[in-house]
Amino acid sequence: MKRIEAVIMRSALDDFHRCARQLGIFGFDLSEEQTKLRDHQRLAIAHDCTSDTTSRLKVDFAVLDEEIKPSIHAVLESVHPDSIAIFKFDQDTRPKMATPRLAIHP
């Protein structure tokens, strides 16, 4: 399995929902992408556009290895992300718990 992380414009979220539904992806993580802009850049952007259209979201979802190429292609064509990355997905992401020790007294 692979994990795909795409950074998309907030305005493309509906396109991503449609694309994900077509791919059979019904679970994904969505978070706001933090950008580091200088104050004068923020003012220029705020003057030209509203924050809803310029803010970016990060979408994370998992796909099977054999579905990676068609999934990436569909997201690129439908959503036009700012960036997209593929990561190896660890099957067991739960933290390992320490095994309790039994005290045996003779």
Short mmCIF file of N, CA and C in Angstrom, two decimals:
data_model
loop_
_atom_site.label_atom_id
_atom_site.label_comp_id
_atom_site.label_asym_id
_atom_site.label_seq_id
_atom_site.Cartn_x
_atom_site.Cartn_y
_atom_site.Cartn_z
N MET A 1 0.83 -1.19 0.00
CA MET A 1 0.00 0.00 0.00
C MET A 1 0.87 1.25 0.00
N LYS A 2 0.34 2.30 -0.58
CA LYS A 2 1.03 3.58 -0.61
C LYS A 2 0.11 4.66 -0.07
N ARG A 3 0.73 5.67 0.52
CA ARG A 3 -0.01 6.84 1.01
C ARG A 3 0.27 7.99 0.06
N ILE A 4 -0.79 8.63 -0.39
CA ILE A 4 -0.66 9.78 -1.29
C ILE A 4 -1.01 11.03 -0.51
N GLU A 5 -0.17 12.03 -0.65
CA GLU A 5 -0.40 13.32 -0.02
C GLU A 5 -0.44 14.36 -1.13
N ALA A 6 -1.56 15.07 -1.24
CA ALA A 6 -1.71 16.10 -2.27
C ALA A 6 -2.07 17.43 -1.60
N VAL A 7 -1.46 18.50 -2.08
CA VAL A 7 -1.79 19.84 -1.61
C VAL A 7 -2.64 20.48 -2.71
N ILE A 8 -3.88 20.83 -2.33
CA ILE A 8 -4.82 21.35 -3.32
C ILE A 8 -5.35 22.71 -2.87
N MET A 9 -5.87 23.45 -3.82
CA MET A 9 -6.53 24.71 -3.49
C MET A 9 -7.87 24.37 -2.83
N ARG A 10 -8.27 25.20 -1.89
CA ARG A 10 -9.55 24.98 -1.21
C ARG A 10 -10.69 24.93 -2.24
N SER A 11 -10.58 25.72 -3.29
CA SER A 11 -11.63 25.75 -4.31
C SER A 11 -11.72 24.45 -5.10
N ALA A 12 -10.70 23.58 -5.03
CA ALA A 12 -10.70 22.31 -5.75
C ALA A 12 -11.21 21.15 -4.89
N LEU A 13 -11.69 21.44 -3.69
CA LEU A 13 -12.12 20.37 -2.79
C LEU A 13 -13.29 19.57 -3.37
N ASP A 14 -14.25 20.24 -3.98
CA ASP A 14 -15.37 19.50 -4.60
C ASP A 14 -14.88 18.59 -5.72
N ASP A 15 -13.91 19.06 -6.51
CA ASP A 15 -13.34 18.23 -7.56
C ASP A 15 -12.65 17.01 -6.97
N PHE A 16 -11.95 17.20 -5.84
CA PHE A 16 -11.30 16.06 -5.19
C PHE A 16 -12.35 15.06 -4.69
N HIS A 17 -13.43 15.54 -4.10
CA HIS A 17 -14.48 14.64 -3.62
C HIS A 17 -15.03 13.79 -4.77
N ARG A 18 -15.29 14.41 -5.92
CA ARG A 18 -15.80 13.67 -7.08
C ARG A 18 -14.77 12.64 -7.55
N CYS A 19 -13.52 13.05 -7.64
CA CYS A 19 -12.45 12.17 -8.08
C CYS A 19 -12.29 10.99 -7.13
N ALA A 20 -12.27 11.27 -5.83
CA ALA A 20 -12.12 10.21 -4.82
C ALA A 20 -13.27 9.22 -4.91
N ARG A 21 -14.48 9.72 -5.07
CA ARG A 21 -15.65 8.84 -5.18
C ARG A 21 -15.53 7.93 -6.41
N GLN A 22 -15.07 8.47 -7.54
CA GLN A 22 -14.89 7.67 -8.75
C GLN A 22 -13.81 6.61 -8.57
N LEU A 23 -12.79 6.92 -7.77
CA LEU A 23 -11.70 5.97 -7.52
C LEU A 23 -12.05 4.96 -6.43
N GLY A 24 -13.17 5.16 -5.75
CA GLY A 24 -13.55 4.27 -4.66
C GLY A 24 -12.84 4.60 -3.36
N ILE A 25 -12.38 5.84 -3.23
CA ILE A 25 -11.70 6.29 -2.02
C ILE A 25 -12.74 7.02 -1.17
N PHE A 26 -13.10 6.42 -0.05
CA PHE A 26 -14.13 7.01 0.80
C PHE A 26 -13.57 7.51 2.12
N GLY A 27 -12.30 7.26 2.38
CA GLY A 27 -11.68 7.75 3.61
C GLY A 27 -10.39 8.47 3.30
N PHE A 28 -10.26 9.66 3.82
CA PHE A 28 -9.04 10.43 3.64
C PHE A 28 -8.94 11.44 4.76
N ASP A 29 -7.72 11.90 5.02
CA ASP A 29 -7.47 12.94 6.02
C ASP A 29 -7.35 14.27 5.30
N LEU A 30 -7.92 15.28 5.90
CA LEU A 30 -7.92 16.61 5.32
C LEU A 30 -7.41 17.58 6.38
N SER A 31 -6.41 18.38 6.03
CA SER A 31 -5.90 19.38 6.97
C SER A 31 -5.53 20.65 6.20
N GLU A 32 -5.49 21.74 6.92
CA GLU A 32 -5.14 23.01 6.30
C GLU A 32 -3.63 23.08 6.14
N GLU A 33 -3.19 23.44 4.97
CA GLU A 33 -1.76 23.56 4.68
C GLU A 33 -1.28 24.91 5.21
N GLN A 34 -0.26 24.89 6.04
CA GLN A 34 0.31 26.11 6.58
C GLN A 34 1.35 26.64 5.62
N THR A 35 1.22 27.89 5.23
CA THR A 35 2.20 28.50 4.35
C THR A 35 2.92 29.61 5.09
N LYS A 36 4.15 29.80 4.74
CA LYS A 36 4.95 30.85 5.36
C LYS A 36 5.15 31.96 4.35
N LEU A 37 4.33 32.98 4.49
CA LEU A 37 4.44 34.13 3.60
C LEU A 37 4.91 35.33 4.41
N ARG A 38 5.66 36.17 3.78
CA ARG A 38 6.06 37.41 4.43
C ARG A 38 4.85 38.33 4.51
N ASP A 39 4.89 39.28 5.42
CA ASP A 39 3.76 40.18 5.62
C ASP A 39 3.37 40.91 4.33
N HIS A 40 4.34 41.38 3.55
CA HIS A 40 3.99 42.11 2.33
C HIS A 40 3.37 41.17 1.29
N GLN A 41 3.75 39.88 1.30
CA GLN A 41 3.12 38.92 0.39
C GLN A 41 1.68 38.66 0.81
N ARG A 42 1.44 38.55 2.11
CA ARG A 42 0.08 38.33 2.61
C ARG A 42 -0.82 39.50 2.22
N LEU A 43 -0.31 40.72 2.38
CA LEU A 43 -1.10 41.89 2.03
C LEU A 43 -1.43 41.92 0.54
N ALA A 44 -0.46 41.56 -0.29
CA ALA A 44 -0.70 41.56 -1.74
C ALA A 44 -1.74 40.51 -2.10
N ILE A 45 -1.67 39.34 -1.50
CA ILE A 45 -2.64 38.28 -1.78
C ILE A 45 -4.00 38.67 -1.24
N ALA A 46 -4.05 39.19 -0.04
CA ALA A 46 -5.32 39.58 0.56
C ALA A 46 -6.00 40.66 -0.27
N HIS A 47 -5.21 41.52 -0.85
CA HIS A 47 -5.78 42.60 -1.67
C HIS A 47 -6.38 42.04 -2.96
N ASP A 48 -5.73 41.05 -3.56
CA ASP A 48 -6.17 40.51 -4.86
C ASP A 48 -7.23 39.44 -4.75
N CYS A 49 -7.20 38.62 -3.71
CA CYS A 49 -8.08 37.46 -3.61
C CYS A 49 -8.61 37.31 -2.20
N THR A 50 -9.67 36.57 -2.06
CA THR A 50 -10.16 36.26 -0.72
C THR A 50 -9.40 35.06 -0.20
N SER A 51 -9.37 34.89 1.10
CA SER A 51 -8.61 33.80 1.69
C SER A 51 -9.20 32.44 1.35
N ASP A 52 -10.51 32.35 1.11
CA ASP A 52 -11.12 31.06 0.77
C ASP A 52 -10.60 30.50 -0.54
N THR A 53 -10.29 31.35 -1.49
CA THR A 53 -9.85 30.85 -2.79
C THR A 53 -8.34 30.62 -2.84
N THR A 54 -7.58 31.23 -1.94
CA THR A 54 -6.13 31.09 -1.99
C THR A 54 -5.60 30.10 -0.96
N SER A 55 -6.41 29.71 0.01
CA SER A 55 -5.90 28.79 1.02
C SER A 55 -5.79 27.38 0.43
N ARG A 56 -4.87 26.63 0.99
CA ARG A 56 -4.60 25.29 0.48
C ARG A 56 -4.92 24.25 1.54
N LEU A 57 -5.28 23.07 1.07
CA LEU A 57 -5.58 21.94 1.94
C LEU A 57 -4.65 20.80 1.59
N LYS A 58 -4.31 20.02 2.61
CA LYS A 58 -3.52 18.81 2.38
C LYS A 58 -4.46 17.62 2.54
N VAL A 59 -4.46 16.75 1.53
CA VAL A 59 -5.31 15.56 1.52
C VAL A 59 -4.41 14.34 1.56
N ASP A 60 -4.64 13.43 2.51
CA ASP A 60 -3.90 12.18 2.63
C ASP A 60 -4.85 11.02 2.45
N PHE A 61 -4.47 10.05 1.62
CA PHE A 61 -5.28 8.84 1.47
C PHE A 61 -4.37 7.69 1.04
N ALA A 62 -4.86 6.48 1.19
CA ALA A 62 -4.08 5.29 0.89
C ALA A 62 -4.71 4.54 -0.28
N VAL A 63 -3.85 3.95 -1.11
CA VAL A 63 -4.31 3.12 -2.22
C VAL A 63 -3.43 1.88 -2.30
N LEU A 64 -3.97 0.86 -2.93
CA LEU A 64 -3.20 -0.37 -3.15
C LEU A 64 -2.11 -0.10 -4.17
N ASP A 65 -1.02 -0.87 -4.10
CA ASP A 65 0.11 -0.66 -5.00
C ASP A 65 -0.30 -0.69 -6.47
N GLU A 66 -1.17 -1.64 -6.84
CA GLU A 66 -1.56 -1.77 -8.25
C GLU A 66 -2.48 -0.63 -8.71
N GLU A 67 -3.00 0.17 -7.80
CA GLU A 67 -3.88 1.29 -8.15
C GLU A 67 -3.19 2.64 -8.08
N ILE A 68 -1.89 2.65 -7.81
CA ILE A 68 -1.19 3.91 -7.58
C ILE A 68 -1.14 4.78 -8.84
N LYS A 69 -0.76 4.20 -9.98
CA LYS A 69 -0.64 5.01 -11.20
C LYS A 69 -1.98 5.58 -11.66
N PRO A 70 -3.04 4.77 -11.75
CA PRO A 70 -4.33 5.35 -12.16
C PRO A 70 -4.85 6.39 -11.16
N SER A 71 -4.59 6.18 -9.87
CA SER A 71 -5.05 7.13 -8.85
C SER A 71 -4.32 8.46 -8.98
N ILE A 72 -3.01 8.41 -9.14
CA ILE A 72 -2.22 9.63 -9.29
C ILE A 72 -2.66 10.38 -10.55
N HIS A 73 -2.81 9.64 -11.63
CA HIS A 73 -3.22 10.27 -12.89
C HIS A 73 -4.58 10.96 -12.74
N ALA A 74 -5.54 10.28 -12.10
CA ALA A 74 -6.88 10.86 -11.92
C ALA A 74 -6.83 12.12 -11.07
N VAL A 75 -6.06 12.10 -10.00
CA VAL A 75 -5.95 13.28 -9.13
C VAL A 75 -5.29 14.44 -9.89
N LEU A 76 -4.23 14.13 -10.63
CA LEU A 76 -3.56 15.19 -11.40
C LEU A 76 -4.50 15.81 -12.44
N GLU A 77 -5.25 14.99 -13.14
CA GLU A 77 -6.15 15.48 -14.19
C GLU A 77 -7.36 16.22 -13.63
N SER A 78 -7.92 15.72 -12.52
CA SER A 78 -9.17 16.28 -11.99
C SER A 78 -8.97 17.46 -11.07
N VAL A 79 -7.93 17.41 -10.25
CA VAL A 79 -7.79 18.37 -9.15
C VAL A 79 -6.68 19.39 -9.40
N HIS A 80 -5.67 19.03 -10.20
CA HIS A 80 -4.53 19.90 -10.47
C HIS A 80 -3.88 20.38 -9.17
N PRO A 81 -3.35 19.43 -8.37
CA PRO A 81 -2.77 19.81 -7.07
C PRO A 81 -1.50 20.65 -7.24
N ASP A 82 -1.21 21.44 -6.21
CA ASP A 82 0.03 22.20 -6.18
C ASP A 82 1.23 21.27 -6.05
N SER A 83 1.05 20.20 -5.28
CA SER A 83 2.09 19.19 -5.13
C SER A 83 1.42 17.86 -4.82
N ILE A 84 2.15 16.80 -5.12
CA ILE A 84 1.65 15.46 -4.82
C ILE A 84 2.86 14.60 -4.47
N ALA A 85 2.70 13.75 -3.47
CA ALA A 85 3.81 12.90 -3.03
C ALA A 85 3.27 11.51 -2.72
N ILE A 86 4.14 10.51 -2.91
CA ILE A 86 3.79 9.13 -2.65
C ILE A 86 4.74 8.61 -1.58
N PHE A 87 4.16 7.99 -0.55
CA PHE A 87 4.95 7.45 0.56
C PHE A 87 4.64 5.98 0.74
N LYS A 88 5.62 5.25 1.22
CA LYS A 88 5.39 3.86 1.60
C LYS A 88 4.49 3.87 2.82
N PHE A 89 3.48 3.06 2.80
CA PHE A 89 2.50 3.01 3.88
C PHE A 89 2.84 1.83 4.78
N ASP A 90 3.08 2.09 6.05
CA ASP A 90 3.35 1.02 7.00
C ASP A 90 2.03 0.37 7.38
N GLN A 91 1.97 -0.94 7.25
CA GLN A 91 0.74 -1.66 7.56
C GLN A 91 0.34 -1.50 9.01
N ASP A 92 1.31 -1.63 9.91
CA ASP A 92 1.01 -1.53 11.34
C ASP A 92 1.52 -0.20 11.85
N THR A 93 0.63 0.79 11.91
CA THR A 93 1.04 2.12 12.34
C THR A 93 0.78 2.36 13.82
N ARG A 94 0.21 1.36 14.49
CA ARG A 94 -0.06 1.52 15.92
C ARG A 94 1.25 1.44 16.70
N PRO A 95 1.37 2.21 17.77
CA PRO A 95 2.60 2.13 18.57
C PRO A 95 2.69 0.77 19.25
N LYS A 96 3.89 0.27 19.31
CA LYS A 96 4.11 -1.03 19.96
C LYS A 96 3.97 -0.84 21.47
N MET A 97 3.26 -1.77 22.09
CA MET A 97 3.06 -1.71 23.53
C MET A 97 4.06 -2.63 24.21
N ALA A 98 4.53 -2.20 25.32
CA ALA A 98 5.48 -3.02 26.07
C ALA A 98 4.76 -4.24 26.62
N THR A 99 5.45 -5.36 26.56
CA THR A 99 4.89 -6.59 27.09
C THR A 99 5.00 -6.56 28.60
N PRO A 100 3.89 -6.76 29.31
CA PRO A 100 3.98 -6.74 30.77
C PRO A 100 4.81 -7.91 31.28
N ARG A 101 5.59 -7.65 32.30
CA ARG A 101 6.42 -8.70 32.90
C ARG A 101 5.72 -9.25 34.12
N LEU A 102 5.77 -10.53 34.21
CA LEU A 102 5.20 -11.20 35.37
C LEU A 102 6.29 -11.43 36.39
N ALA A 103 6.01 -11.12 37.61
CA ALA A 103 6.98 -11.38 38.68
C ALA A 103 6.70 -12.75 39.23
N ILE A 104 7.68 -13.61 39.15
CA ILE A 104 7.53 -14.96 39.68
C ILE A 104 8.42 -15.06 40.92
N HIS A 105 7.76 -15.37 42.04
CA HIS A 105 8.50 -15.51 43.31
C HIS A 105 8.52 -16.98 43.68
N PRO A 106 9.71 -17.50 44.00
CA PRO A 106 9.78 -18.92 44.40
C PRO A 106 9.22 -19.17 45.77
#
